């Protein structure tokens, strides 16, 4: 079950962290994974690491926030590797910039831009580049990595991030209605607090996570494998919450 043999999967922001975990999980199930990252060296290094583990991988560095760069890179992947069957929109946070938490009242419009550009516009750019091919071939999976901050309000000063994540998630719901009859599903994984969050924030939230630990790249990867699989073909427009029970509804 859950095999992805013969499928080509592109995971944005997968040069490290959660995205790398998703790439490794999909590759372990037989997919050829295309590692995307804003940093070309990081993308190449992760692809090489996966190949060293006996998995099929290649690199495609590009900036998800720049539509022409996305279109060019996706076309190159299609020529060099093959058409993309699975897109995982994982690139997020504030892109290449440092994620800074701050109350909305203290933010200026220019502070909003990085969050909206990568978490919402990046999802739109990448999805647009592959969706026509998926519907034309009659099979595809679009999976967007969102956050519980896009589902519920939180007092941790991430309002713009949460708004962008919510926008991308709702886009998936609409997209699912447009492409379902063409064999394409569009779903969301809403992650809770992951083990890449440290410091005082994690100290504060860890006691509130019912299973008693933060999430890992492996947790995200397992969820992505399921939604990418044939076994999940009757699931679309859904949000799979992977948060250790923090938002139980």
PDB file of C-alpha atoms in Angstrom, residues 2-184:
ATOM      1  CA  UNK A   2       0.870   3.655  -0.477  1.00  0.00           C
ATOM      2  CA  UNK A   3       3.444   2.921  -3.193  1.00  0.00           C
ATOM      3  CA  UNK A   4       4.400   5.765  -5.517  1.00  0.00           C
ATOM      4  CA  UNK A   5       6.435   3.850  -8.072  1.00  0.00           C
ATOM      5  CA  UNK A   6       6.787   5.671 -11.370  1.00  0.00           C
ATOM      6  CA  UNK A   7       5.544   8.982  -9.980  1.00  0.00           C
ATOM      7  CA  UNK A   8       7.511  12.212 -10.099  1.00  0.00           C
ATOM      8  CA  UNK A   9       7.098  14.428  -7.032  1.00  0.00           C
ATOM      9  CA  UNK A  10       8.341  17.982  -6.641  1.00  0.00           C
ATOM     10  CA  UNK A  11       8.555  19.286  -3.088  1.00  0.00           C
ATOM     11  CA  UNK A  12       9.179  22.991  -2.665  1.00  0.00           C
ATOM     12  CA  UNK A  13      11.502  24.113   0.106  1.00  0.00           C
ATOM     13  CA  UNK A  14      12.830  20.593   0.562  1.00  0.00           C
ATOM     14  CA  UNK A  15      16.538  21.245   0.861  1.00  0.00           C
ATOM     15  CA  UNK A  16      16.290  20.789   4.626  1.00  0.00           C
ATOM     16  CA  UNK A  17      13.900  20.447   7.540  1.00  0.00           C
ATOM     17  CA  UNK A  18      10.290  19.412   7.068  1.00  0.00           C
ATOM     18  CA  UNK A  19      10.513  19.495   3.286  1.00  0.00           C
ATOM     19  CA  UNK A  20      13.502  17.158   3.313  1.00  0.00           C
ATOM     20  CA  UNK A  21      11.540  14.739   5.479  1.00  0.00           C
ATOM     21  CA  UNK A  22       8.663  14.807   3.003  1.00  0.00           C
ATOM     22  CA  UNK A  23      11.026  14.262   0.075  1.00  0.00           C
ATOM     23  CA  UNK A  24      12.675  11.288   1.776  1.00  0.00           C
ATOM     24  CA  UNK A  25       9.305   9.729   2.631  1.00  0.00           C
ATOM     25  CA  UNK A  26       7.964  10.034  -0.915  1.00  0.00           C
ATOM     26  CA  UNK A  27      11.207   8.700  -2.385  1.00  0.00           C
ATOM     27  CA  UNK A  28      11.160   5.730   0.002  1.00  0.00           C
ATOM     28  CA  UNK A  29       7.782   4.778  -1.488  1.00  0.00           C
ATOM     29  CA  UNK A  30       9.221   4.718  -4.998  1.00  0.00           C
ATOM     30  CA  UNK A  31       8.725   8.248  -6.300  1.00  0.00           C
ATOM     31  CA  UNK A  32      11.445  10.177  -8.093  1.00  0.00           C
ATOM     32  CA  UNK A  33      11.623  13.308  -5.965  1.00  0.00           C
ATOM     33  CA  UNK A  34      12.651  16.698  -7.261  1.00  0.00           C
ATOM     34  CA  UNK A  35      14.215  18.708  -4.458  1.00  0.00           C
ATOM     35  CA  UNK A  36      13.447  22.391  -4.700  1.00  0.00           C
ATOM     36  CA  UNK A  37      15.089  25.038  -2.570  1.00  0.00           C
ATOM     37  CA  UNK A  38      15.801  28.738  -2.803  1.00  0.00           C
ATOM     38  CA  UNK A  39      19.458  27.865  -2.195  1.00  0.00           C
ATOM     39  CA  UNK A  40      20.899  25.874  -5.152  1.00  0.00           C
ATOM     40  CA  UNK A  41      23.661  24.294  -3.071  1.00  0.00           C
ATOM     41  CA  UNK A  42      21.181  23.089  -0.475  1.00  0.00           C
ATOM     42  CA  UNK A  43      18.903  21.588  -3.130  1.00  0.00           C
ATOM     43  CA  UNK A  44      21.807  19.810  -4.818  1.00  0.00           C
ATOM     44  CA  UNK A  45      23.189  18.514  -1.520  1.00  0.00           C
ATOM     45  CA  UNK A  46      19.844  17.082  -0.415  1.00  0.00           C
ATOM     46  CA  UNK A  47      19.285  15.384  -3.769  1.00  0.00           C
ATOM     47  CA  UNK A  48      22.767  13.893  -3.563  1.00  0.00           C
ATOM     48  CA  UNK A  49      22.091  12.671  -0.026  1.00  0.00           C
ATOM     49  CA  UNK A  50      18.931  10.908  -1.152  1.00  0.00           C
ATOM     50  CA  UNK A  51      20.691   9.301  -4.092  1.00  0.00           C
ATOM     51  CA  UNK A  52      23.343   8.100  -1.654  1.00  0.00           C
ATOM     52  CA  UNK A  53      20.561   6.333   0.230  1.00  0.00           C
ATOM     53  CA  UNK A  54      19.571   4.515  -2.943  1.00  0.00           C
ATOM     54  CA  UNK A  55      16.603   6.776  -3.672  1.00  0.00           C
ATOM     55  CA  UNK A  56      15.713   8.551  -6.928  1.00  0.00           C
ATOM     56  CA  UNK A  57      16.201  12.298  -6.658  1.00  0.00           C
ATOM     57  CA  UNK A  58      17.229  15.380  -8.586  1.00  0.00           C
ATOM     58  CA  UNK A  59      17.456  19.078  -7.766  1.00  0.00           C
ATOM     59  CA  UNK A  60      15.506  22.049  -9.114  1.00  0.00           C
ATOM     60  CA  UNK A  61      16.434  25.285  -7.317  1.00  0.00           C
ATOM     61  CA  UNK A  62      14.110  28.242  -7.861  1.00  0.00           C
ATOM     62  CA  UNK A  63      12.258  30.942  -5.961  1.00  0.00           C
ATOM     63  CA  UNK A  64       8.569  30.052  -5.606  1.00  0.00           C
ATOM     64  CA  UNK A  65       7.666  33.729  -5.282  1.00  0.00           C
ATOM     65  CA  UNK A  66       8.835  34.567  -8.834  1.00  0.00           C
ATOM     66  CA  UNK A  67       6.317  33.285 -11.382  1.00  0.00           C
ATOM     67  CA  UNK A  68       8.608  33.278 -14.468  1.00  0.00           C
ATOM     68  CA  UNK A  69      11.296  31.389 -12.517  1.00  0.00           C
ATOM     69  CA  UNK A  70       8.724  28.814 -11.423  1.00  0.00           C
ATOM     70  CA  UNK A  71       7.427  28.312 -14.961  1.00  0.00           C
ATOM     71  CA  UNK A  72      10.931  27.963 -16.383  1.00  0.00           C
ATOM     72  CA  UNK A  73      12.055  25.500 -13.721  1.00  0.00           C
ATOM     73  CA  UNK A  74       8.924  23.359 -13.934  1.00  0.00           C
ATOM     74  CA  UNK A  75       9.265  23.154 -17.718  1.00  0.00           C
ATOM     75  CA  UNK A  76      12.903  22.065 -17.322  1.00  0.00           C
ATOM     76  CA  UNK A  77      11.903  19.348 -14.855  1.00  0.00           C
ATOM     77  CA  UNK A  78       9.306  18.091 -17.324  1.00  0.00           C
ATOM     78  CA  UNK A  79      11.940  17.910 -20.079  1.00  0.00           C
ATOM     79  CA  UNK A  80      14.747  16.411 -18.009  1.00  0.00           C
ATOM     80  CA  UNK A  81      12.902  14.131 -15.576  1.00  0.00           C
ATOM     81  CA  UNK A  82       9.295  13.920 -16.687  1.00  0.00           C
ATOM     82  CA  UNK A  83       5.928  15.526 -15.997  1.00  0.00           C
ATOM     83  CA  UNK A  84       5.190  16.269 -12.364  1.00  0.00           C
ATOM     84  CA  UNK A  85       2.571  13.953 -10.880  1.00  0.00           C
ATOM     85  CA  UNK A  86       2.774  15.142  -7.271  1.00  0.00           C
ATOM     86  CA  UNK A  87       3.335  18.713  -6.112  1.00  0.00           C
ATOM     87  CA  UNK A  88       3.931  19.373  -2.438  1.00  0.00           C
ATOM     88  CA  UNK A  89       3.744  23.092  -1.689  1.00  0.00           C
ATOM     89  CA  UNK A  90       5.983  23.054   1.364  1.00  0.00           C
ATOM     90  CA  UNK A  91       8.046  26.251   1.049  1.00  0.00           C
ATOM     91  CA  UNK A  92       6.800  28.577   3.739  1.00  0.00           C
ATOM     92  CA  UNK A  93       7.445  30.656   6.830  1.00  0.00           C
ATOM     93  CA  UNK A  94       8.958  33.903   5.508  1.00  0.00           C
ATOM     94  CA  UNK A  95      10.892  32.412   2.631  1.00  0.00           C
ATOM     95  CA  UNK A  96      14.569  33.275   2.658  1.00  0.00           C
ATOM     96  CA  UNK A  97      14.115  35.852   5.396  1.00  0.00           C
ATOM     97  CA  UNK A  98      14.230  35.372   9.148  1.00  0.00           C
ATOM     98  CA  UNK A  99      10.834  34.587  10.653  1.00  0.00           C
ATOM     99  CA  UNK A 100      10.064  37.419  13.070  1.00  0.00           C
ATOM    100  CA  UNK A 101       7.113  37.197  15.389  1.00  0.00           C
ATOM    101  CA  UNK A 102       5.501  40.533  16.192  1.00  0.00           C
ATOM    102  CA  UNK A 103       2.054  41.874  17.105  1.00  0.00           C
ATOM    103  CA  UNK A 104       0.091  43.029  14.060  1.00  0.00           C
ATOM    104  CA  UNK A 105      -0.022  46.582  15.434  1.00  0.00           C
ATOM    105  CA  UNK A 106       3.780  46.723  15.269  1.00  0.00           C
ATOM    106  CA  UNK A 107       4.025  45.569  11.643  1.00  0.00           C
ATOM    107  CA  UNK A 108       4.225  47.730   8.534  1.00  0.00           C
ATOM    108  CA  UNK A 109       2.857  46.655   5.136  1.00  0.00           C
ATOM    109  CA  UNK A 110       6.362  45.820   3.951  1.00  0.00           C
ATOM    110  CA  UNK A 111       6.595  43.324   6.822  1.00  0.00           C
ATOM    111  CA  UNK A 112       3.563  41.486   5.483  1.00  0.00           C
ATOM    112  CA  UNK A 113       5.026  40.856   2.040  1.00  0.00           C
ATOM    113  CA  UNK A 114       7.447  37.962   2.740  1.00  0.00           C
ATOM    114  CA  UNK A 115       4.755  35.893   4.428  1.00  0.00           C
ATOM    115  CA  UNK A 116       2.152  36.441   1.724  1.00  0.00           C
ATOM    116  CA  UNK A 117       4.670  36.027  -1.099  1.00  0.00           C
ATOM    117  CA  UNK A 118       5.872  32.568  -0.105  1.00  0.00           C
ATOM    118  CA  UNK A 119       2.925  31.060   1.786  1.00  0.00           C
ATOM    119  CA  UNK A 120       0.177  32.174  -0.600  1.00  0.00           C
ATOM    120  CA  UNK A 121       1.599  33.469  -3.879  1.00  0.00           C
ATOM    121  CA  UNK A 122       4.215  30.710  -3.986  1.00  0.00           C
ATOM    122  CA  UNK A 123       1.474  28.099  -3.734  1.00  0.00           C
ATOM    123  CA  UNK A 124      -0.445  29.774  -6.554  1.00  0.00           C
ATOM    124  CA  UNK A 125       2.604  30.041  -8.811  1.00  0.00           C
ATOM    125  CA  UNK A 126       3.658  26.416  -8.393  1.00  0.00           C
ATOM    126  CA  UNK A 127       0.165  25.004  -8.670  1.00  0.00           C
ATOM    127  CA  UNK A 128      -0.531  26.988 -11.826  1.00  0.00           C
ATOM    128  CA  UNK A 129       2.633  25.611 -13.413  1.00  0.00           C
ATOM    129  CA  UNK A 130       1.591  21.957 -13.029  1.00  0.00           C
ATOM    130  CA  UNK A 131      -2.179  21.772 -12.845  1.00  0.00           C
ATOM    131  CA  UNK A 132      -2.805  21.819 -16.593  1.00  0.00           C
ATOM    132  CA  UNK A 133      -0.504  18.871 -17.138  1.00  0.00           C
ATOM    133  CA  UNK A 134      -2.073  16.920 -14.311  1.00  0.00           C
ATOM    134  CA  UNK A 135      -5.619  17.393 -15.557  1.00  0.00           C
ATOM    135  CA  UNK A 136      -4.537  16.638 -19.109  1.00  0.00           C
ATOM    136  CA  UNK A 137      -3.016  13.303 -18.062  1.00  0.00           C
ATOM    137  CA  UNK A 138      -5.966  12.473 -15.802  1.00  0.00           C
ATOM    138  CA  UNK A 139      -3.968  12.045 -12.577  1.00  0.00           C
ATOM    139  CA  UNK A 140      -2.318  14.322 -10.064  1.00  0.00           C
ATOM    140  CA  UNK A 141      -1.845  15.254  -6.450  1.00  0.00           C
ATOM    141  CA  UNK A 142      -1.468  18.768  -5.084  1.00  0.00           C
ATOM    142  CA  UNK A 143      -0.648  18.869  -1.384  1.00  0.00           C
ATOM    143  CA  UNK A 144      -0.169  22.150   0.428  1.00  0.00           C
ATOM    144  CA  UNK A 145       1.582  22.268   3.768  1.00  0.00           C
ATOM    145  CA  UNK A 146      -0.329  24.641   5.981  1.00  0.00           C
ATOM    146  CA  UNK A 147      -0.357  25.233   9.721  1.00  0.00           C
ATOM    147  CA  UNK A 148      -2.732  25.133  12.628  1.00  0.00           C
ATOM    148  CA  UNK A 149      -2.074  28.898  12.688  1.00  0.00           C
ATOM    149  CA  UNK A 150      -4.180  28.934   9.520  1.00  0.00           C
ATOM    150  CA  UNK A 151      -7.039  27.151  11.314  1.00  0.00           C
ATOM    151  CA  UNK A 152      -7.235  28.794  14.730  1.00  0.00           C
ATOM    152  CA  UNK A 153      -6.169  32.038  16.336  1.00  0.00           C
ATOM    153  CA  UNK A 154      -3.069  31.991  18.489  1.00  0.00           C
ATOM    154  CA  UNK A 155      -1.457  34.454  20.870  1.00  0.00           C
ATOM    155  CA  UNK A 156       2.068  33.994  19.483  1.00  0.00           C
ATOM    156  CA  UNK A 157       2.190  37.017  17.138  1.00  0.00           C
ATOM    157  CA  UNK A 158       1.929  35.240  13.768  1.00  0.00           C
ATOM    158  CA  UNK A 159      -1.197  36.904  12.364  1.00  0.00           C
ATOM    159  CA  UNK A 160       0.040  37.536   8.798  1.00  0.00           C
ATOM    160  CA  UNK A 161       1.641  34.108   8.564  1.00  0.00           C
ATOM    161  CA  UNK A 162      -1.622  32.560   9.734  1.00  0.00           C
ATOM    162  CA  UNK A 163      -3.660  34.602   7.271  1.00  0.00           C
ATOM    163  CA  UNK A 164      -1.453  33.544   4.357  1.00  0.00           C
ATOM    164  CA  UNK A 165      -1.596  29.894   5.384  1.00  0.00           C
ATOM    165  CA  UNK A 166      -5.380  30.083   5.671  1.00  0.00           C
ATOM    166  CA  UNK A 167      -5.605  31.627   2.210  1.00  0.00           C
ATOM    167  CA  UNK A 168      -3.551  28.843   0.656  1.00  0.00           C
ATOM    168  CA  UNK A 169      -5.628  26.198   2.415  1.00  0.00           C
ATOM    169  CA  UNK A 170      -8.878  27.687   1.157  1.00  0.00           C
ATOM    170  CA  UNK A 171      -7.444  27.883  -2.349  1.00  0.00           C
ATOM    171  CA  UNK A 172      -6.929  24.110  -2.174  1.00  0.00           C
ATOM    172  CA  UNK A 173     -10.596  23.622  -1.278  1.00  0.00           C
ATOM    173  CA  UNK A 174     -11.721  25.611  -4.312  1.00  0.00           C
ATOM    174  CA  UNK A 175      -9.180  23.920  -6.584  1.00  0.00           C
ATOM    175  CA  UNK A 176     -10.398  20.497  -5.497  1.00  0.00           C
ATOM    176  CA  UNK A 177     -13.839  21.308  -6.864  1.00  0.00           C
ATOM    177  CA  UNK A 178     -12.438  22.367 -10.236  1.00  0.00           C
ATOM    178  CA  UNK A 179     -10.164  19.398 -10.951  1.00  0.00           C
ATOM    179  CA  UNK A 180     -11.702  16.429  -9.169  1.00  0.00           C
ATOM    180  CA  UNK A 181     -13.324  14.938 -12.272  1.00  0.00           C
ATOM    181  CA  UNK A 182      -9.950  15.043 -14.044  1.00  0.00           C
ATOM    182  CA  UNK A 183      -8.381  12.655 -11.529  1.00  0.00           C
ATOM    183  CA  UNK A 184      -6.552  15.327  -9.544  1.00  0.00           C
TER     184      UNK A 184
END
